[in-house]
Amino acid sequence: MVGGGPSGLIAAINAAGNGVEVLLLEKTASLGNKLLLSGKTRCNITNAEPLENFLLAYGDNGKWLRNAFARFFRDDLIDFFAQNGVICKQERGGRIFPASDAARDVLFALQKELKATGVEVVTDCAVKKIITKGGVATGVVTSRGEFPASAVILATGGASYPQTGSSGDGFKMARAVGHTIVTPMPALVPLVVQEVELAKAMQGVSLKNVRLFAFACKSEAIVTDWLLAATNTKKYPQGNYLIGSEFGELLFTHFGLGGPIVLSLSLAINKALSATPAVSVAIDLKPALSLKQLEARIQRDCDAYGKRTTAGILAGLLPSKMVAPFVSLLDIPADKRACDINAVMRGRMATALKSLRFNITRSLPLSRAIVTAGGVSLAEVNPQTMESLTVKRLFFCGEVIDIAGDTGGYNLQAAFSTGFQAGKSANHLICRVQER
Ligand SMILES: Cc1cc2nc3c(=O)[nH]c(=O)nc-3n(C[C@H](O)[C@H](O)[C@H](O)COP(=O)(O)OP(=O)(O)OC[C@H]3O[C@@H](n4cnc5c(N)ncnc54)[C@H](O)[C@@H]3O)c2cc1C
């Protein structure tokens, strides 16, 4: 067993038993380093979404997980933790956390079960290479020498947050034994904008209930007619210039944009950035109102508070820190009195509120991403057993595989489900070999 993250821990637990001895090799000094950081240390282990929606959270690759989820899914995971003393609770967006809000309780439960199943753990042991003979995995070479094995499970994670131990070693080892590695890419990652000064001026402002649109073009080329007319996402055209849209919470940072809806769109944006010359976003700050309704609202405010300034009118529509930077975009003097704001200016204000635009230059690097997209190609792993289709008795689980989910507990559920499947399959395989 290579790697002591959530997928490796549950794989080791399930590989043990029926006389099978399991050795877990972990590169760092401790187990579950990333797990302890997860969910801002509260550990969002899974989500309450029904299966079909759940699979959609992994994009096109989601259907590959159907087998793993059929064997070990959310309720099995919640039961597993309940049996080990960790009761779970559900929060907004179906997110499921330990009731104690403590990721360390999740890790303790896994470690307890690891001990109960007799798994031997060696930390500070970096695996360097998978040994194969005639297309069969027979052991590993490590920083502490060679270890022969009847089967090898690779659970080394992705390449993000390398300080936790996941630094892409598994990709190199899998490639060395003949696997295709889908190019690793940052997923669930903040975005850097060209208009850095504007973002910086609004740094720290968190907006709830806004809609973010991403386009494969420069911001000035965004066609806004439909965007401004529609309040219903179903009306949005699926033209090739619209990359995607998300509704929810967004955060301005000193370099650009963060927050859940930005993270959710980031992988699609990163893919577009590698394929098209320009990517931009538009933030609809008032998605509940149509352009007309918003113009009427501004007019009402101007009529009611004629002595207020442009900035004063906008203060009723925006968080205070956004007002000055926003006014600078409008080409209307900040001190212009509301009674002097004409229809053209009102239209400009409403349009800007419905489509605050930024050009995206890049995302933060892979090391800063919550998840690594890409990894061991799904075409080369048996989805029913997690065994390699290239090297016999080699299994994969967790983020090392080409699976990346949305925020909301999807990545940990994938790690636990594929880990369970890999562990059980390795156990069955070894038992069969020992019987012969
Ligand atoms: C800040 C942050 C917050 C997150 N929050 C959530 C959340 O709330 N919910 C959610 O679903 N997902 C979350 N994720 C994602 C989730 O944590 C990962 O998808 C998950 O940990 C992947 O599990 P894994 O076991 O595949 O890999 P990892 O957890 O990365 O574990 C891999 C292990 O393998 C070890 N290893 C690597 N190379 C070697 C080697 N050569 N030899 C031996 N050992 C090696 C590493 O040291 C590490 O211990 C978060 C991620 C981050 C970074």
PDB file of C-alpha atoms in Angstrom, residues 137-350:
ATOM      1  CA  ALA A 137       3.652  -5.933  -9.964  1.00  0.00           C
ATOM      2  CA  THR A 138       5.882  -7.749  -7.477  1.00  0.00           C
ATOM      3  CA  GLY A 139       6.917  -5.047  -5.023  1.00  0.00           C
ATOM      4  CA  VAL A 140       8.321  -1.556  -4.585  1.00  0.00           C
ATOM      5  CA  VAL A 141      11.679   0.165  -4.240  1.00  0.00           C
ATOM      6  CA  THR A 142      11.698   2.720  -1.419  1.00  0.00           C
ATOM      7  CA  SER A 143      14.009   5.110   0.392  1.00  0.00           C
ATOM      8  CA  ARG A 144      14.317   2.295   2.957  1.00  0.00           C
ATOM      9  CA  GLY A 145      15.065  -0.520   0.547  1.00  0.00           C
ATOM     10  CA  GLU A 146      12.983  -2.983  -1.454  1.00  0.00           C
ATOM     11  CA  PHE A 147       9.698  -4.516  -0.325  1.00  0.00           C
ATOM     12  CA  PRO A 148       8.323  -7.545  -2.202  1.00  0.00           C
ATOM     13  CA  ALA A 149       4.515  -7.752  -2.417  1.00  0.00           C
ATOM     14  CA  SER A 150       1.778  -9.974  -3.845  1.00  0.00           C
ATOM     15  CA  ALA A 151      -0.028  -6.793  -4.974  1.00  0.00           C
ATOM     16  CA  VAL A 152       0.660  -3.040  -4.952  1.00  0.00           C
ATOM     17  CA  ILE A 153      -1.953  -0.332  -4.418  1.00  0.00           C
ATOM     18  CA  LEU A 154      -0.873   3.142  -5.524  1.00  0.00           C
ATOM     19  CA  ALA A 155      -2.680   5.846  -3.520  1.00  0.00           C
ATOM     20  CA  THR A 156      -0.194   8.704  -3.774  1.00  0.00           C
ATOM     21  CA  GLY A 157      -2.753  11.464  -4.479  1.00  0.00           C
ATOM     22  CA  GLY A 158      -2.294  14.305  -6.970  1.00  0.00           C
ATOM     23  CA  ALA A 159       0.302  17.063  -7.183  1.00  0.00           C
ATOM     24  CA  SER A 160      -1.379  19.930  -5.354  1.00  0.00           C
ATOM     25  CA  TYR A 161      -0.451  21.123  -1.853  1.00  0.00           C
ATOM     26  CA  PRO A 162       2.911  19.284  -2.136  1.00  0.00           C
ATOM     27  CA  GLN A 163       3.723  20.194   1.475  1.00  0.00           C
ATOM     28  CA  THR A 164       1.189  17.498   2.490  1.00  0.00           C
ATOM     29  CA  GLY A 165       3.246  14.832   0.676  1.00  0.00           C
ATOM     30  CA  SER A 166       1.215  14.649  -2.539  1.00  0.00           C
ATOM     31  CA  SER A 167       3.747  15.861  -5.067  1.00  0.00           C
ATOM     32  CA  GLY A 168       2.951  13.840  -8.172  1.00  0.00           C
ATOM     33  CA  ASP A 169       5.225  10.826  -7.420  1.00  0.00           C
ATOM     34  CA  GLY A 170       2.451   8.415  -8.373  1.00  0.00           C
ATOM     35  CA  PHE A 171       2.168   9.905 -11.860  1.00  0.00           C
ATOM     36  CA  LYS A 172       5.882   9.278 -12.477  1.00  0.00           C
ATOM     37  CA  MET A 173       5.777   5.735 -11.064  1.00  0.00           C
ATOM     38  CA  ALA A 174       2.669   4.809 -13.058  1.00  0.00           C
ATOM     39  CA  ARG A 175       4.160   6.264 -16.245  1.00  0.00           C
ATOM     40  CA  ALA A 176       7.362   4.277 -15.661  1.00  0.00           C
ATOM     41  CA  VAL A 177       5.390   0.998 -15.760  1.00  0.00           C
ATOM     42  CA  GLY A 178       3.589   1.947 -18.980  1.00  0.00           C
ATOM     43  CA  HIS A 179       0.540   3.957 -17.928  1.00  0.00           C
ATOM     44  CA  THR A 180      -0.724   7.021 -19.763  1.00  0.00           C
ATOM     45  CA  ILE A 181      -0.957  10.081 -17.540  1.00  0.00           C
ATOM     46  CA  VAL A 182      -3.602  12.608 -18.561  1.00  0.00           C
ATOM     47  CA  THR A 183      -1.770  15.940 -18.158  1.00  0.00           C
ATOM     48  CA  PRO A 184      -2.221  17.138 -14.558  1.00  0.00           C
ATOM     49  CA  MET A 185      -4.017  20.478 -14.335  1.00  0.00           C
ATOM     50  CA  PRO A 186      -5.141  22.660 -11.412  1.00  0.00           C
ATOM     51  CA  ALA A 187      -8.829  22.214 -10.497  1.00  0.00           C
ATOM     52  CA  LEU A 188     -10.740  24.062  -7.763  1.00  0.00           C
ATOM     53  CA  VAL A 189      -8.277  26.936  -7.888  1.00  0.00           C
ATOM     54  CA  PRO A 190      -8.572  30.765  -7.688  1.00  0.00           C
ATOM     55  CA  LEU A 191      -8.182  32.843 -10.873  1.00  0.00           C
ATOM     56  CA  VAL A 192      -5.803  35.690 -11.698  1.00  0.00           C
ATOM     57  CA  VAL A 193      -7.324  38.642 -13.588  1.00  0.00           C
ATOM     58  CA  GLN A 194      -5.789  41.211 -15.936  1.00  0.00           C
ATOM     59  CA  GLU A 195      -7.588  44.022 -14.053  1.00  0.00           C
ATOM     60  CA  VAL A 196      -5.599  43.334 -10.870  1.00  0.00           C
ATOM     61  CA  GLU A 197      -5.965  46.871  -9.497  1.00  0.00           C
ATOM     62  CA  LEU A 198      -9.753  46.662  -9.697  1.00  0.00           C
ATOM     63  CA  ALA A 199      -9.831  43.286  -7.933  1.00  0.00           C
ATOM     64  CA  LYS A 200      -7.334  44.519  -5.334  1.00  0.00           C
ATOM     65  CA  ALA A 201      -9.498  47.547  -4.573  1.00  0.00           C
ATOM     66  CA  MET A 202     -12.348  45.154  -3.706  1.00  0.00           C
ATOM     67  CA  GLN A 203     -10.120  42.592  -1.945  1.00  0.00           C
ATOM     68  CA  GLY A 204     -11.880  40.742   0.861  1.00  0.00           C
ATOM     69  CA  VAL A 205     -15.409  41.478  -0.378  1.00  0.00           C
ATOM     70  CA  SER A 206     -17.427  38.258  -0.426  1.00  0.00           C
ATOM     71  CA  LEU A 207     -20.592  38.297  -2.542  1.00  0.00           C
ATOM     72  CA  LYS A 208     -23.403  35.792  -1.982  1.00  0.00           C
ATOM     73  CA  ASN A 209     -26.049  34.915  -4.600  1.00  0.00           C
ATOM     74  CA  VAL A 210     -24.257  36.240  -7.664  1.00  0.00           C
ATOM     75  CA  ARG A 211     -23.934  34.519 -11.045  1.00  0.00           C
ATOM     76  CA  LEU A 212     -20.578  34.092 -12.740  1.00  0.00           C
ATOM     77  CA  PHE A 213     -20.333  33.550 -16.518  1.00  0.00           C
ATOM     78  CA  ALA A 214     -17.139  32.457 -18.236  1.00  0.00           C
ATOM     79  CA  PHE A 215     -16.539  33.150 -21.923  1.00  0.00           C
ATOM     80  CA  ALA A 216     -13.919  32.084 -24.449  1.00  0.00           C
ATOM     81  CA  CYS A 217     -13.260  35.646 -25.627  1.00  0.00           C
ATOM     82  CA  LYS A 218     -11.902  38.979 -24.388  1.00  0.00           C
ATOM     83  CA  SER A 219     -14.152  40.808 -21.940  1.00  0.00           C
ATOM     84  CA  GLU A 220     -15.028  43.565 -24.411  1.00  0.00           C
ATOM     85  CA  ALA A 221     -16.260  40.933 -26.887  1.00  0.00           C
ATOM     86  CA  ILE A 222     -18.791  39.425 -24.465  1.00  0.00           C
ATOM     87  CA  VAL A 223     -22.201  39.586 -26.083  1.00  0.00           C
ATOM     88  CA  THR A 224     -24.447  40.772 -23.305  1.00  0.00           C
ATOM     89  CA  ASP A 225     -27.880  41.134 -24.892  1.00  0.00           C
ATOM     90  CA  TRP A 226     -29.116  37.743 -23.794  1.00  0.00           C
ATOM     91  CA  LEU A 227     -27.199  37.956 -20.522  1.00  0.00           C
ATOM     92  CA  LEU A 228     -28.969  41.165 -19.616  1.00  0.00           C
ATOM     93  CA  ALA A 229     -32.394  40.018 -20.789  1.00  0.00           C
ATOM     94  CA  ALA A 230     -32.474  36.642 -19.079  1.00  0.00           C
ATOM     95  CA  THR A 231     -32.934  35.849 -15.429  1.00  0.00           C
ATOM     96  CA  ASN A 232     -33.366  32.155 -16.113  1.00  0.00           C
ATOM     97  CA  THR A 233     -30.248  30.062 -16.864  1.00  0.00           C
ATOM     98  CA  LYS A 234     -32.251  27.786 -19.165  1.00  0.00           C
ATOM     99  CA  LYS A 235     -32.491  30.674 -21.618  1.00  0.00           C
ATOM    100  CA  TYR A 236     -28.708  31.067 -21.945  1.00  0.00           C
ATOM    101  CA  PRO A 237     -27.394  30.001 -25.326  1.00  0.00           C
ATOM    102  CA  GLN A 238     -24.883  27.157 -25.297  1.00  0.00           C
ATOM    103  CA  GLY A 239     -22.771  28.855 -27.966  1.00  0.00           C
ATOM    104  CA  ASN A 240     -19.120  27.895 -28.082  1.00  0.00           C
ATOM    105  CA  TYR A 241     -18.136  31.183 -26.472  1.00  0.00           C
ATOM    106  CA  LEU A 242     -19.942  30.403 -23.194  1.00  0.00           C
ATOM    107  CA  ILE A 243     -17.689  28.138 -21.123  1.00  0.00           C
ATOM    108  CA  GLY A 244     -20.071  27.841 -18.210  1.00  0.00           C
ATOM    109  CA  SER A 245     -21.941  29.633 -15.464  1.00  0.00           C
ATOM    110  CA  GLU A 246     -22.323  29.134 -11.700  1.00  0.00           C
ATOM    111  CA  PHE A 247     -24.526  30.736  -9.063  1.00  0.00           C
ATOM    112  CA  GLY A 248     -23.445  31.287  -5.473  1.00  0.00           C
ATOM    113  CA  GLU A 249     -20.601  32.875  -3.537  1.00  0.00           C
ATOM    114  CA  LEU A 250     -17.598  34.760  -4.962  1.00  0.00           C
ATOM    115  CA  LEU A 251     -14.649  36.475  -3.320  1.00  0.00           C
ATOM    116  CA  PHE A 252     -12.376  39.276  -4.560  1.00  0.00           C
ATOM    117  CA  THR A 253      -8.683  38.767  -3.767  1.00  0.00           C
ATOM    118  CA  HIS A 254      -5.526  40.826  -4.271  1.00  0.00           C
ATOM    119  CA  PHE A 255      -4.826  38.972  -7.533  1.00  0.00           C
ATOM    120  CA  GLY A 256      -8.330  38.266  -8.800  1.00  0.00           C
ATOM    121  CA  LEU A 257     -11.225  35.994  -7.972  1.00  0.00           C
ATOM    122  CA  GLY A 258     -11.814  33.177  -5.500  1.00  0.00           C
ATOM    123  CA  GLY A 259     -14.727  31.606  -3.644  1.00  0.00           C
ATOM    124  CA  PRO A 260     -16.859  28.523  -4.384  1.00  0.00           C
ATOM    125  CA  ILE A 261     -18.314  29.495  -7.793  1.00  0.00           C
ATOM    126  CA  VAL A 262     -14.904  30.540  -9.102  1.00  0.00           C
ATOM    127  CA  LEU A 263     -13.346  27.276  -7.911  1.00  0.00           C
ATOM    128  CA  SER A 264     -16.170  25.309  -9.533  1.00  0.00           C
ATOM    129  CA  LEU A 265     -15.611  26.934 -12.931  1.00  0.00           C
ATOM    130  CA  SER A 266     -11.806  26.956 -12.695  1.00  0.00           C
ATOM    131  CA  LEU A 267     -11.097  23.604 -14.366  1.00  0.00           C
ATOM    132  CA  ALA A 268     -13.283  24.442 -17.369  1.00  0.00           C
ATOM    133  CA  ILE A 269     -11.578  27.850 -17.535  1.00  0.00           C
ATOM    134  CA  ASN A 270      -8.104  26.290 -17.314  1.00  0.00           C
ATOM    135  CA  LYS A 271      -8.977  23.901 -20.138  1.00  0.00           C
ATOM    136  CA  ALA A 272     -10.270  26.830 -22.211  1.00  0.00           C
ATOM    137  CA  LEU A 273      -7.129  28.871 -21.464  1.00  0.00           C
ATOM    138  CA  SER A 274      -4.997  26.099 -22.928  1.00  0.00           C
ATOM    139  CA  ALA A 275      -7.176  25.893 -26.054  1.00  0.00           C
ATOM    140  CA  THR A 276      -8.285  29.473 -26.836  1.00  0.00           C
ATOM    141  CA  PRO A 277      -6.468  32.834 -26.957  1.00  0.00           C
ATOM    142  CA  ALA A 278      -8.684  34.633 -24.429  1.00  0.00           C
ATOM    143  CA  VAL A 279     -10.991  33.882 -21.511  1.00  0.00           C
ATOM    144  CA  SER A 280     -13.071  36.400 -19.595  1.00  0.00           C
ATOM    145  CA  VAL A 281     -15.799  36.396 -16.972  1.00  0.00           C
ATOM    146  CA  ALA A 282     -18.851  38.535 -16.268  1.00  0.00           C
ATOM    147  CA  ILE A 283     -20.329  38.747 -12.782  1.00  0.00           C
ATOM    148  CA  ASP A 284     -24.069  39.357 -12.594  1.00  0.00           C
ATOM    149  CA  LEU A 285     -24.276  41.158  -9.264  1.00  0.00           C
ATOM    150  CA  LYS A 286     -28.090  41.305  -9.366  1.00  0.00           C
ATOM    151  CA  PRO A 287     -29.220  38.003 -10.909  1.00  0.00           C
ATOM    152  CA  ALA A 288     -32.702  38.198  -9.376  1.00  0.00           C
ATOM    153  CA  LEU A 289     -33.519  41.344 -11.389  1.00  0.00           C
ATOM    154  CA  SER A 290     -33.740  41.771 -15.150  1.00  0.00           C
ATOM    155  CA  LEU A 291     -31.940  44.751 -16.689  1.00  0.00           C
ATOM    156  CA  LYS A 292     -35.256  46.590 -16.960  1.00  0.00           C
ATOM    157  CA  GLN A 293     -36.178  45.897 -13.323  1.00  0.00           C
ATOM    158  CA  LEU A 294     -32.737  47.043 -12.220  1.00  0.00           C
ATOM    159  CA  GLU A 295     -32.973  50.279 -14.245  1.00  0.00           C
ATOM    160  CA  ALA A 296     -36.398  50.924 -12.696  1.00  0.00           C
ATOM    161  CA  ARG A 297     -34.970  50.311  -9.237  1.00  0.00           C
ATOM    162  CA  ILE A 298     -32.123  52.794  -9.869  1.00  0.00           C
ATOM    163  CA  GLN A 299     -34.617  55.341 -11.200  1.00  0.00           C
ATOM    164  CA  ARG A 300     -36.791  54.930  -8.088  1.00  0.00           C
ATOM    165  CA  ASP A 301     -33.733  55.463  -5.876  1.00  0.00           C
ATOM    166  CA  CYS A 302     -32.651  58.553  -7.867  1.00  0.00           C
ATOM    167  CA  ASP A 303     -36.185  59.988  -7.624  1.00  0.00           C
ATOM    168  CA  ALA A 304     -36.443  59.308  -3.905  1.00  0.00           C
ATOM    169  CA  TYR A 305     -32.931  60.504  -2.986  1.00  0.00           C
ATOM    170  CA  GLY A 306     -32.246  63.261  -5.549  1.00  0.00           C
ATOM    171  CA  LYS A 307     -29.600  64.913  -3.356  1.00  0.00           C
ATOM    172  CA  ARG A 308     -27.496  61.751  -3.104  1.00  0.00           C
ATOM    173  CA  THR A 309     -24.442  61.267  -5.329  1.00  0.00           C
ATOM    174  CA  THR A 310     -23.833  58.463  -7.828  1.00  0.00           C
ATOM    175  CA  ALA A 311     -21.733  56.799  -5.148  1.00  0.00           C
ATOM    176  CA  GLY A 312     -24.581  57.249  -2.670  1.00  0.00           C
ATOM    177  CA  ILE A 313     -27.055  55.536  -5.019  1.00  0.00           C
ATOM    178  CA  LEU A 314     -24.648  52.645  -5.620  1.00  0.00           C
ATOM    179  CA  ALA A 315     -24.085  52.286  -1.886  1.00  0.00           C
ATOM    180  CA  GLY A 316     -27.660  51.014  -1.719  1.00  0.00           C
ATOM    181  CA  LEU A 317     -26.831  48.318  -4.254  1.00  0.00           C
ATOM    182  CA  LEU A 318     -23.271  47.239  -3.443  1.00  0.00           C
ATOM    183  CA  PRO A 319     -21.044  46.502  -0.422  1.00  0.00           C
ATOM    184  CA  SER A 320     -19.376  49.775   0.588  1.00  0.00           C
ATOM    185  CA  LYS A 321     -15.849  48.638  -0.389  1.00  0.00           C
ATOM    186  CA  MET A 322     -17.022  48.045  -3.974  1.00  0.00           C
ATOM    187  CA  VAL A 323     -18.629  51.443  -4.505  1.00  0.00           C
ATOM    188  CA  ALA A 324     -15.593  53.614  -5.367  1.00  0.00           C
ATOM    189  CA  PRO A 325     -13.902  51.057  -7.677  1.00  0.00           C
ATOM    190  CA  PHE A 326     -17.262  50.413  -9.344  1.00  0.00           C
ATOM    191  CA  VAL A 327     -17.976  54.114  -9.955  1.00  0.00           C
ATOM    192  CA  SER A 328     -14.552  54.405 -11.638  1.00  0.00           C
ATOM    193  CA  LEU A 329     -15.795  51.987 -14.329  1.00  0.00           C
ATOM    194  CA  LEU A 330     -18.897  53.974 -15.190  1.00  0.00           C
ATOM    195  CA  ASP A 331     -17.583  57.204 -16.650  1.00  0.00           C
ATOM    196  CA  ILE A 332     -19.987  59.112 -14.376  1.00  0.00           C
ATOM    197  CA  PRO A 333     -18.536  61.539 -11.786  1.00  0.00           C
ATOM    198  CA  ALA A 334     -18.817  59.975  -8.314  1.00  0.00           C
ATOM    199  CA  ASP A 335     -20.250  63.239  -6.949  1.00  0.00           C
ATOM    200  CA  LYS A 336     -22.877  63.672  -9.668  1.00  0.00           C
ATOM    201  CA  ARG A 337     -26.215  64.255  -7.919  1.00  0.00           C
ATOM    202  CA  ALA A 338     -28.858  61.571  -8.339  1.00  0.00           C
ATOM    203  CA  CYS A 339     -31.362  64.064  -9.710  1.00  0.00           C
ATOM    204  CA  ASP A 340     -28.906  64.772 -12.569  1.00  0.00           C
ATOM    205  CA  ILE A 341     -28.339  61.122 -13.516  1.00  0.00           C
ATOM    206  CA  ASN A 342     -30.042  60.622 -16.855  1.00  0.00           C
ATOM    207  CA  ALA A 343     -31.451  57.496 -18.516  1.00  0.00           C
ATOM    208  CA  VAL A 344     -28.218  56.738 -20.400  1.00  0.00           C
ATOM    209  CA  MET A 345     -26.248  56.840 -17.152  1.00  0.00           C
ATOM    210  CA  ARG A 346     -28.831  54.700 -15.365  1.00  0.00           C
ATOM    211  CA  GLY A 347     -28.568  52.190 -18.204  1.00  0.00           C
ATOM    212  CA  ARG A 348     -24.775  52.184 -17.862  1.00  0.00           C
ATOM    213  CA  MET A 349     -25.032  51.583 -14.114  1.00  0.00           C
ATOM    214  CA  ALA A 350     -27.514  48.746 -14.528  1.00  0.00           C
TER     215      ALA A 350
END
